[in-house]
Short mmCIF file of C-alpha atoms in Angstrom, two decimals:
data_model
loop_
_atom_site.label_atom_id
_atom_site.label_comp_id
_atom_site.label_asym_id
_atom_site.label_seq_id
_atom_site.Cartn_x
_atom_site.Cartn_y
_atom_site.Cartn_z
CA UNK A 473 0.00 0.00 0.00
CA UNK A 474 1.14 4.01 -0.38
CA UNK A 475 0.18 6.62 1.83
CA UNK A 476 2.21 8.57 4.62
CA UNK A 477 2.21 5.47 7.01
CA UNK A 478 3.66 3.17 4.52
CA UNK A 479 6.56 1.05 6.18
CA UNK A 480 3.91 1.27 9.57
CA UNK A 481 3.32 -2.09 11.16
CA UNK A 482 -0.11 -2.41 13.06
CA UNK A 483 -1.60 -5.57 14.82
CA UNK A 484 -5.05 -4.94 15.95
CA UNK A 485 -7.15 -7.60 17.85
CA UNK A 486 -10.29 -7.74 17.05
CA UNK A 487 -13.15 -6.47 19.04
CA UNK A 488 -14.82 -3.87 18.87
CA UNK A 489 -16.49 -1.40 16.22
CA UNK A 490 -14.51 1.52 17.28
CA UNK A 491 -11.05 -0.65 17.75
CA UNK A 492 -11.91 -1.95 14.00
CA UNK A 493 -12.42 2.19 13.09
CA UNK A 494 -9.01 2.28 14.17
CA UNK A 495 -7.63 -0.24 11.70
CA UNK A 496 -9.26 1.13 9.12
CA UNK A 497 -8.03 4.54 9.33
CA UNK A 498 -4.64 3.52 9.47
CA UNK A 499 -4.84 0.99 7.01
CA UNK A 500 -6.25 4.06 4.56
CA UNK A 501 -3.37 6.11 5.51
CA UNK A 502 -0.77 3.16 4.63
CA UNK A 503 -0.24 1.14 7.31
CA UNK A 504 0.11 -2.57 7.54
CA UNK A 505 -2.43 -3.45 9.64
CA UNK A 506 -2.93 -7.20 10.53
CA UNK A 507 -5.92 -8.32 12.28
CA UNK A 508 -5.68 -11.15 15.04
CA UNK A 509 -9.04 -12.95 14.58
CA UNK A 510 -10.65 -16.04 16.81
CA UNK A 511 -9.06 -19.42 15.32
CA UNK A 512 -11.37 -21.25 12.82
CA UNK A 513 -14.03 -23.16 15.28
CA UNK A 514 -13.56 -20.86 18.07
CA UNK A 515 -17.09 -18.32 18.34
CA UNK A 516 -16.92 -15.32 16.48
CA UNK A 517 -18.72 -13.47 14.32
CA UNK A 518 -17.86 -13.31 10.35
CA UNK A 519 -16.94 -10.36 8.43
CA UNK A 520 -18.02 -10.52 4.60
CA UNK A 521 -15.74 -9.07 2.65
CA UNK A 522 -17.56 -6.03 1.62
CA UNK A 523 -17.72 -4.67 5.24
CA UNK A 524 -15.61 -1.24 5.30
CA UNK A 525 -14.52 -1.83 9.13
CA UNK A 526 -12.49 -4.91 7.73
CA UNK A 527 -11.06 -3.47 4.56
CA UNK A 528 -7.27 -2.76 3.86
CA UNK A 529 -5.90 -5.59 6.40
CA UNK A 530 -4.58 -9.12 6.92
CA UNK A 531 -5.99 -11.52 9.11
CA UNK A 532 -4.23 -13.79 11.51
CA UNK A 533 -6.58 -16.79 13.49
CA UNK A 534 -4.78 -17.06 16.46
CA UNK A 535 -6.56 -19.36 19.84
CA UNK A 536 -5.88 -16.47 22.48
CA UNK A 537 -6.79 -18.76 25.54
CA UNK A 538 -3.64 -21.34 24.04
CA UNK A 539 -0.10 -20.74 24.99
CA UNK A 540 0.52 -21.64 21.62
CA UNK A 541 -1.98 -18.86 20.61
CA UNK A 542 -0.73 -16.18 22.98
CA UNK A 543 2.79 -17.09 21.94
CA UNK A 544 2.11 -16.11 18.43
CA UNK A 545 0.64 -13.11 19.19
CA UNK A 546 3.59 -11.97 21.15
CA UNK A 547 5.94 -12.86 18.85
CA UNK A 548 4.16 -10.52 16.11
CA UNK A 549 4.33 -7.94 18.31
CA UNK A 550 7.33 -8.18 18.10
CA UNK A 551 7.75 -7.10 14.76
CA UNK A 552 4.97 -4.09 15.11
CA UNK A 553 5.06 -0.60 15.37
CA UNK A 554 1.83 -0.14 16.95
CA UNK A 555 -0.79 -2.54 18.63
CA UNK A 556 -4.47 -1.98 19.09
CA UNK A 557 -7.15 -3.96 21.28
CA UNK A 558 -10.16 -2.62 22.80
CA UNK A 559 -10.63 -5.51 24.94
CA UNK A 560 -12.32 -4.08 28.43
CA UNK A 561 -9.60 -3.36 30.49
CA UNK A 562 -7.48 -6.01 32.47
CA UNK A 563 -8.11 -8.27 29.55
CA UNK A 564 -5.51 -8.19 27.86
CA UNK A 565 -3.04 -8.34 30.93
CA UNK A 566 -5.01 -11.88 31.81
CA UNK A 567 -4.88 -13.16 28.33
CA UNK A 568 -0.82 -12.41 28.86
CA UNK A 569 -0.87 -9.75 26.01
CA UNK A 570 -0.89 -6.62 27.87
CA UNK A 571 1.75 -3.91 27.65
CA UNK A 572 4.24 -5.32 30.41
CA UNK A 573 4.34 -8.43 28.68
CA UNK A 574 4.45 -6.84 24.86
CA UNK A 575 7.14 -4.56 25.77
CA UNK A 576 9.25 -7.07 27.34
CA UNK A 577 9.57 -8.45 23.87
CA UNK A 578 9.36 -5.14 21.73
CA UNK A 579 9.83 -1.40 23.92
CA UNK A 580 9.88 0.79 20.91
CA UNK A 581 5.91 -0.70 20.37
CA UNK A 582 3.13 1.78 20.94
CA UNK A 583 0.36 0.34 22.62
CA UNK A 584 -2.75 1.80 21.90
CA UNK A 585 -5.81 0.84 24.59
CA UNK A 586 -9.12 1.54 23.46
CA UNK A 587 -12.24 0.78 26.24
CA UNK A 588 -15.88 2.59 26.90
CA UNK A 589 -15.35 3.97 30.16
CA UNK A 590 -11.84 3.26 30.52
CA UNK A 591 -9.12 1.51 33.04
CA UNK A 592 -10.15 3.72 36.84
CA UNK A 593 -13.65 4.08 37.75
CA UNK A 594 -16.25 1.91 39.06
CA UNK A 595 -17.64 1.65 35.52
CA UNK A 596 -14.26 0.20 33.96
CA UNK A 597 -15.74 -3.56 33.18
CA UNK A 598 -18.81 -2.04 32.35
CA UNK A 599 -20.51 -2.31 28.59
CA UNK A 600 -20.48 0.92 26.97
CA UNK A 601 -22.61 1.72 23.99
CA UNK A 602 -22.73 4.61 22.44
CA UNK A 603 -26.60 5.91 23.74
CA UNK A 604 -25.27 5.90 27.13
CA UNK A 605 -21.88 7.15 26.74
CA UNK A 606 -23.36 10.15 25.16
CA UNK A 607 -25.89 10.30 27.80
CA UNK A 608 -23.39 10.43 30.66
CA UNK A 609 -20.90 12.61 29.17
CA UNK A 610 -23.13 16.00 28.97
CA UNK A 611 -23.34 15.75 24.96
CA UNK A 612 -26.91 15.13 23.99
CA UNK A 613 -28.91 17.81 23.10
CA UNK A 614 -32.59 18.18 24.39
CA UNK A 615 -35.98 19.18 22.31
CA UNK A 616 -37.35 22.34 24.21
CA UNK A 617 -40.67 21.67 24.03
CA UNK A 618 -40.58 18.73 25.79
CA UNK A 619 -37.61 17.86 27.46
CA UNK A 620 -36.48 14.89 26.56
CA UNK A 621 -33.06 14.07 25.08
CA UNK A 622 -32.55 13.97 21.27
CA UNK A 623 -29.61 12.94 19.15
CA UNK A 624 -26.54 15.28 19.88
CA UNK A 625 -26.27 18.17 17.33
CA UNK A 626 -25.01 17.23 14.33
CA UNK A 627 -23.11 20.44 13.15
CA UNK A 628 -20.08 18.34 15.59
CA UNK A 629 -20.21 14.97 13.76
CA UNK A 630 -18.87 16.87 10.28
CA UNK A 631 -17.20 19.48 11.66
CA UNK A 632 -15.48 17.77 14.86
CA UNK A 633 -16.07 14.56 15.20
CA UNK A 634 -15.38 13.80 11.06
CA UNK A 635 -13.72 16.88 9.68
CA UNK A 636 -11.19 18.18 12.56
CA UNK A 637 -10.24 14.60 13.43
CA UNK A 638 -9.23 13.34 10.17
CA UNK A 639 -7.48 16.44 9.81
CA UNK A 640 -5.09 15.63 12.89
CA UNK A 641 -4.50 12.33 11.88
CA UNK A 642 -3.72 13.25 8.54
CA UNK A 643 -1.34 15.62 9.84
CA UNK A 644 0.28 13.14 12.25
CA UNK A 645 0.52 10.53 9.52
CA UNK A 646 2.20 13.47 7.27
CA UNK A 647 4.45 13.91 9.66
CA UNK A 648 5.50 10.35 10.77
CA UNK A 649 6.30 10.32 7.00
CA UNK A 650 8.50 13.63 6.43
CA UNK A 651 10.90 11.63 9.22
CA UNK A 652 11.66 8.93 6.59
CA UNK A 653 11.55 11.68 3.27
CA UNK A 654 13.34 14.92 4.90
CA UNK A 655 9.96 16.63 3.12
CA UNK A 656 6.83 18.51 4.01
CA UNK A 657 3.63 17.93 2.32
CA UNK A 658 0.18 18.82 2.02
CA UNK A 659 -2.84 17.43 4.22
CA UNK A 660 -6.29 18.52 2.24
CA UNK A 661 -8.78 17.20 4.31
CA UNK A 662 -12.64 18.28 3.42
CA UNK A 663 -15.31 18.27 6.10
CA UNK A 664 -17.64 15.82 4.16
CA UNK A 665 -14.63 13.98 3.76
CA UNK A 666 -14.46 13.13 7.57
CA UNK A 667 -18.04 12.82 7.76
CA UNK A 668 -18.39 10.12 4.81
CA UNK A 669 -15.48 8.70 7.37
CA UNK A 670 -17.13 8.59 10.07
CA UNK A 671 -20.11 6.77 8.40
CA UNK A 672 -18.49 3.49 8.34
CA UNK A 673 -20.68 2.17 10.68
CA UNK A 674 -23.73 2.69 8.66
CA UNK A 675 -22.09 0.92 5.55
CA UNK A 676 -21.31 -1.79 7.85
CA UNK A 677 -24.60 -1.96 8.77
CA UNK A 678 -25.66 -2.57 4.95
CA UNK A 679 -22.78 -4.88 4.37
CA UNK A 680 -24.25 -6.70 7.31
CA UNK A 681 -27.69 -6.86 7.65
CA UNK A 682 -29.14 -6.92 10.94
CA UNK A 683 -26.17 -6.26 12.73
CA UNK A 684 -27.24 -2.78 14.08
CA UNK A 685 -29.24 -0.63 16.66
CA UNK A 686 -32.04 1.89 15.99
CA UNK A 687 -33.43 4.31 18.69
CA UNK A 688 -37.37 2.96 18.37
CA UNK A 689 -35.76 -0.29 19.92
CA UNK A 690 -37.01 -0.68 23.23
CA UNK A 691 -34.00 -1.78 24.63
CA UNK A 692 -31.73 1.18 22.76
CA UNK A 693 -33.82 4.20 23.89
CA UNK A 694 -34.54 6.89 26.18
CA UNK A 695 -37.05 6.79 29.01
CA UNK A 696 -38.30 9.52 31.51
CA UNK A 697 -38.54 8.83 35.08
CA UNK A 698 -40.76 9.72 37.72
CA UNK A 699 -39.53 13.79 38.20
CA UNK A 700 -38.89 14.41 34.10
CA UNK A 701 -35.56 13.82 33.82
CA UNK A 702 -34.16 10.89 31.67
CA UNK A 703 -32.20 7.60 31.61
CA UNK A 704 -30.74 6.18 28.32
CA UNK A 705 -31.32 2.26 27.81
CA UNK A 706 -28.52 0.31 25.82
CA UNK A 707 -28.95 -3.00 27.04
CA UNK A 708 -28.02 -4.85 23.46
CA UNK A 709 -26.38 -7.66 25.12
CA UNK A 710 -28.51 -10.38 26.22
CA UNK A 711 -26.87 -10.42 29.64
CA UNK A 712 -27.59 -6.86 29.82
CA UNK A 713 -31.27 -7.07 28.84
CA UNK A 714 -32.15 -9.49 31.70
CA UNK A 715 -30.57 -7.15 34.01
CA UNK A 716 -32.82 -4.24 33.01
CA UNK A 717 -35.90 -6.65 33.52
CA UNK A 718 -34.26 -7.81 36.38
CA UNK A 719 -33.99 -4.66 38.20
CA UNK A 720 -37.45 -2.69 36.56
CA UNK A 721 -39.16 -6.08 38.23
CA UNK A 722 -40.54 -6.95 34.61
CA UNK A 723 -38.96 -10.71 34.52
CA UNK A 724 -42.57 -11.95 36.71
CA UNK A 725 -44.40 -10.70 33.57
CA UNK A 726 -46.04 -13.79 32.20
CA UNK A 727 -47.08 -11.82 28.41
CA UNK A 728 -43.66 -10.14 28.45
CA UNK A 729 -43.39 -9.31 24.58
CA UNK A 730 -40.24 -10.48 22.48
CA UNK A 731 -38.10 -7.93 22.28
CA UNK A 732 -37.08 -9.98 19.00
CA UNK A 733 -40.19 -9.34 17.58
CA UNK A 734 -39.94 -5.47 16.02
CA UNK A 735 -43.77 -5.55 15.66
CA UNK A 736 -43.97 -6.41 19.58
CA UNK A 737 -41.81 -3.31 20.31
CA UNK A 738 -44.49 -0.51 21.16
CA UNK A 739 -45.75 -2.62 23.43
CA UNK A 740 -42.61 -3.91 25.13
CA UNK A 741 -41.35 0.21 24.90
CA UNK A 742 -44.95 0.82 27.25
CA UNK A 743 -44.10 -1.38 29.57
CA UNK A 744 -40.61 -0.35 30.34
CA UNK A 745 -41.35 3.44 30.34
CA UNK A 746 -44.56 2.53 32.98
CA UNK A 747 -41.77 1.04 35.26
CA UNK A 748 -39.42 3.72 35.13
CA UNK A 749 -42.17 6.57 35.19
CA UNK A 750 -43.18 5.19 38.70
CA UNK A 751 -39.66 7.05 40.62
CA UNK A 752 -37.33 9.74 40.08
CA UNK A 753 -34.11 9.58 38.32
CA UNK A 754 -32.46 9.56 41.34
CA UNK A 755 -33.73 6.15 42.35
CA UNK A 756 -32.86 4.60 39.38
CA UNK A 757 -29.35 6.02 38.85
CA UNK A 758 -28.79 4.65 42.22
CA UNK A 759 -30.18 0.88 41.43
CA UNK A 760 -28.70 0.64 38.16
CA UNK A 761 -25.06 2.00 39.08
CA UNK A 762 -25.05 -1.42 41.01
CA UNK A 763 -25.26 -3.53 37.85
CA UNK A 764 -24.33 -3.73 34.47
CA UNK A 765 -27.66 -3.34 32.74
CA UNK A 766 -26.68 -0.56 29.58
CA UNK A 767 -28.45 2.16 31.66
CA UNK A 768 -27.01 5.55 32.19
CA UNK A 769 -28.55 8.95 33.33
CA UNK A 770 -29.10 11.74 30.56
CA UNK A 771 -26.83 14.06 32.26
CA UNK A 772 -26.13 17.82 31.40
CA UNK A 773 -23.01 19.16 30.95
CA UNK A 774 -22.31 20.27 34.33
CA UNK A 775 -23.83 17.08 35.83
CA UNK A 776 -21.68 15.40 33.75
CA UNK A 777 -18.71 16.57 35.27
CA UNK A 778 -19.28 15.38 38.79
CA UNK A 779 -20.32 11.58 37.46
CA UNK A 780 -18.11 9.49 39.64
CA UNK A 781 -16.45 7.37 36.57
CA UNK A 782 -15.79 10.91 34.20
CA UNK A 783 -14.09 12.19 37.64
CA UNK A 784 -12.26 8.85 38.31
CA UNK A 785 -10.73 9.05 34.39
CA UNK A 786 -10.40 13.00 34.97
CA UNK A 787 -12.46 13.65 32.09
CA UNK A 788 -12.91 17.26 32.75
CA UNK A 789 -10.32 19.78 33.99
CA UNK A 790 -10.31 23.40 34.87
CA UNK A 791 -9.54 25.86 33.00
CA UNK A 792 -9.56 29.53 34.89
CA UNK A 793 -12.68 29.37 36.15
CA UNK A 794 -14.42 27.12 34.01
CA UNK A 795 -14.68 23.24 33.54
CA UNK A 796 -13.86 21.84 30.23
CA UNK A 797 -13.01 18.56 28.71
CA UNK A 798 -9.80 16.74 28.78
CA UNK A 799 -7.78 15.91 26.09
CA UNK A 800 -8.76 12.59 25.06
CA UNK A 801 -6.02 10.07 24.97
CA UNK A 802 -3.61 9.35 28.21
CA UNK A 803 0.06 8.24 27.91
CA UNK A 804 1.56 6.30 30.02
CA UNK A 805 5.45 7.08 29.35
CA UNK A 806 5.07 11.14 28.29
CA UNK A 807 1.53 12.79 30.30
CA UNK A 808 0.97 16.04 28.89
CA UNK A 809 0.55 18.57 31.33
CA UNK A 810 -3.15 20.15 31.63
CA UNK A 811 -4.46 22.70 29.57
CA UNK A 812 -3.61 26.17 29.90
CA UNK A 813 -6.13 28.93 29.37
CA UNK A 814 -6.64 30.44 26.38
CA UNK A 815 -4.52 33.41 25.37
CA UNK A 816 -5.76 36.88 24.93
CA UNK A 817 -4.86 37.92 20.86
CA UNK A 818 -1.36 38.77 20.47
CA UNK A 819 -0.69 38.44 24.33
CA UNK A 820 2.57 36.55 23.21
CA UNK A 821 3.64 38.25 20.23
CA UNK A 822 7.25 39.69 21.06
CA UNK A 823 7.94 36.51 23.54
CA UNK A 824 6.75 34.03 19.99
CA UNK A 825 8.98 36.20 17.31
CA UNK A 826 12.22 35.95 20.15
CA UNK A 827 11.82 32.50 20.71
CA UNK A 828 11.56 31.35 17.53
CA UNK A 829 13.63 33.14 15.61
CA UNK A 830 16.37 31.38 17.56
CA UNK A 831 15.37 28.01 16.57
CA UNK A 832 17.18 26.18 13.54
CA UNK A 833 15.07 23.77 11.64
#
């Protein structure tokens, strides 16, 4: 392959959709990026070849509960430049493929480690789909006439989320590459570019058909509670399901629809919304933070900031006097120091034009 990252090793274990996101980015930007799969017999699911979140890779079937299988693994690692897993944390360390044992073999590796709610927190094994993650973190929006939480604003998923990030990793990969040609380039990323991007998921979707979630599910939704405010549902797993019935007291219901059964959904969606309507958020925040059931409170930005598991990953700092969120990714070897406030216009204009007039390129 060409692009800026050519030369780039990558082993990614498969997992997750965003983990696979990864692999495909970097794989579009040159890297050679080989997936570690489940060994033939082993449960997994299986990606057609048309789905965009396995494109531009090899695959390796490796047994990661063998020694043999572990073994293997290690011993490609040893040959990478950067390894990716989104395993929930601790894992990887059990499986005997986390970063003490990876860097034994190989220290220049970069580890990347890519989890829902991350490694601190009470939340850390927790599933973490993307309706609640949103709902926790501050960034849904809300419909003013009636309170209840909508899909975030989507002027952020072009312009942020699609445009400005491909645009930095663009830039990085530009980079990573001047360091083997001695020469600059340029990085002419569009907007809709990063949003197509970012869409991946929704080709996937088509390439696979079935294999997604839509809001009007009853167990992928919204629901108000007893005082107006709201919790989002994202109990996809079936383990996760039967702990929302569990706890809403819905598992004695002898006509309990099939929440297989799309036409049975409105009626399934009234009886979970009658069972949360009966108390306040408050009630259920505190009876759900006890178990892993996909359920998270629709929190506003300022509530969001005082959630125990943002504040155990330090997911917002402060900046002067306000509270703002952290950069995004943590490293282990080279923490960046926090964020510094932002500078009035030409505050630093003779200090800049002395400073770097003195450095030689």
């Amino acid at each position: 392959m060409a692009g800026p990252l050519t030369g780039v090793r990558v082993l990614e274990f498969a997992g997750s959709a965003p983990t696979a996101f990864v692999g495909t980015v970097l794989s579009g930007l040159g890297a050679d990026v080989v997936r570690v799969d489940r060994a033939p017999g082993t449960v997994g699911d299986v990606r057609p070849p048309e789905n965009p979140l396995s494109r531009g890779r090899r695959s390796v079937a490796l047994d990661l509960k063998s020694p043999e299988g572990i073994e293997r693994a290690l011993a490609l690692a040893e040959h990478a430049d950067i390894l990716v897993e989104g395993f929930r944390p601790g894992v990887a360390d059990r499986l005997g493929i986390g970063p003490e044992a990876v860097h034994a073999r190989n220290p220049r590796l970069v580890y990347g480690r890519l989890s829902g709610w991350g490694g601190e927190g009470e939340w850390a094994g927790r599933a973490a789909h993307d309706l609640a993650v949103l709902a926790l973190t501050g960034a849904l929006d809300t419909d003013p006439a009636t309170g209840a939480p909508v899909p975030p604003p989507t002027a952020y998923l072009s312009s942020f989320a699609g445009g400005a990030n491909a645009h930095v990793h663009g830039l990085l990969a530009a980079l990573h590459e001047r360091e083997r040609s001695g020469r600059g380039q340029v990085v002419d990323t569009a907007l809709a570019d990063g949003a197509a991007l970012i869409a991946t998921l929704i080709h996937q979707w088509r390439a696979v058909p079935g294999n997604h979630t839509v809001t009007d599910a009853p167990h992928y939704s919204f629901y108000a509670a007893a005082d107006g405010l709201h919790l989002a549902v994202a109990a996809i797993e079936p383990r996760l399901y039967q702990n929302l019935l569990e706890q809403l007291g819905l598992t004695e219901e002898a006509a309990l629809p099939d929440r297989v059964d799309a036409a049975a959904w409105p009626e399934l969606r009234a009886l979970i919304a009658a069972r949360f309507a009966t108390r306040d958020r408050a009630h259920w925040v505190k009876l759900f933070d006890a178990v892993d059931a996909g359920v998270a409170p629709v929190l506003t930005a300022e509530e969001a900031a005082q959630h125990h598991q943002l504040a155990a990953r330090g997911a917002f700092v402060e900046v002067g006097d306000t509270v703002q969120p952290a950069p995004a990714s943590r490293f282990d070897r080279t923490p960046a120091d926090a964020p510094g406030r932002a500078p009035l216009p030409g505050e630093h204009t003779d200090e800049v034009l002395a400073e770097w007039s003195q450095v030689s390129r």
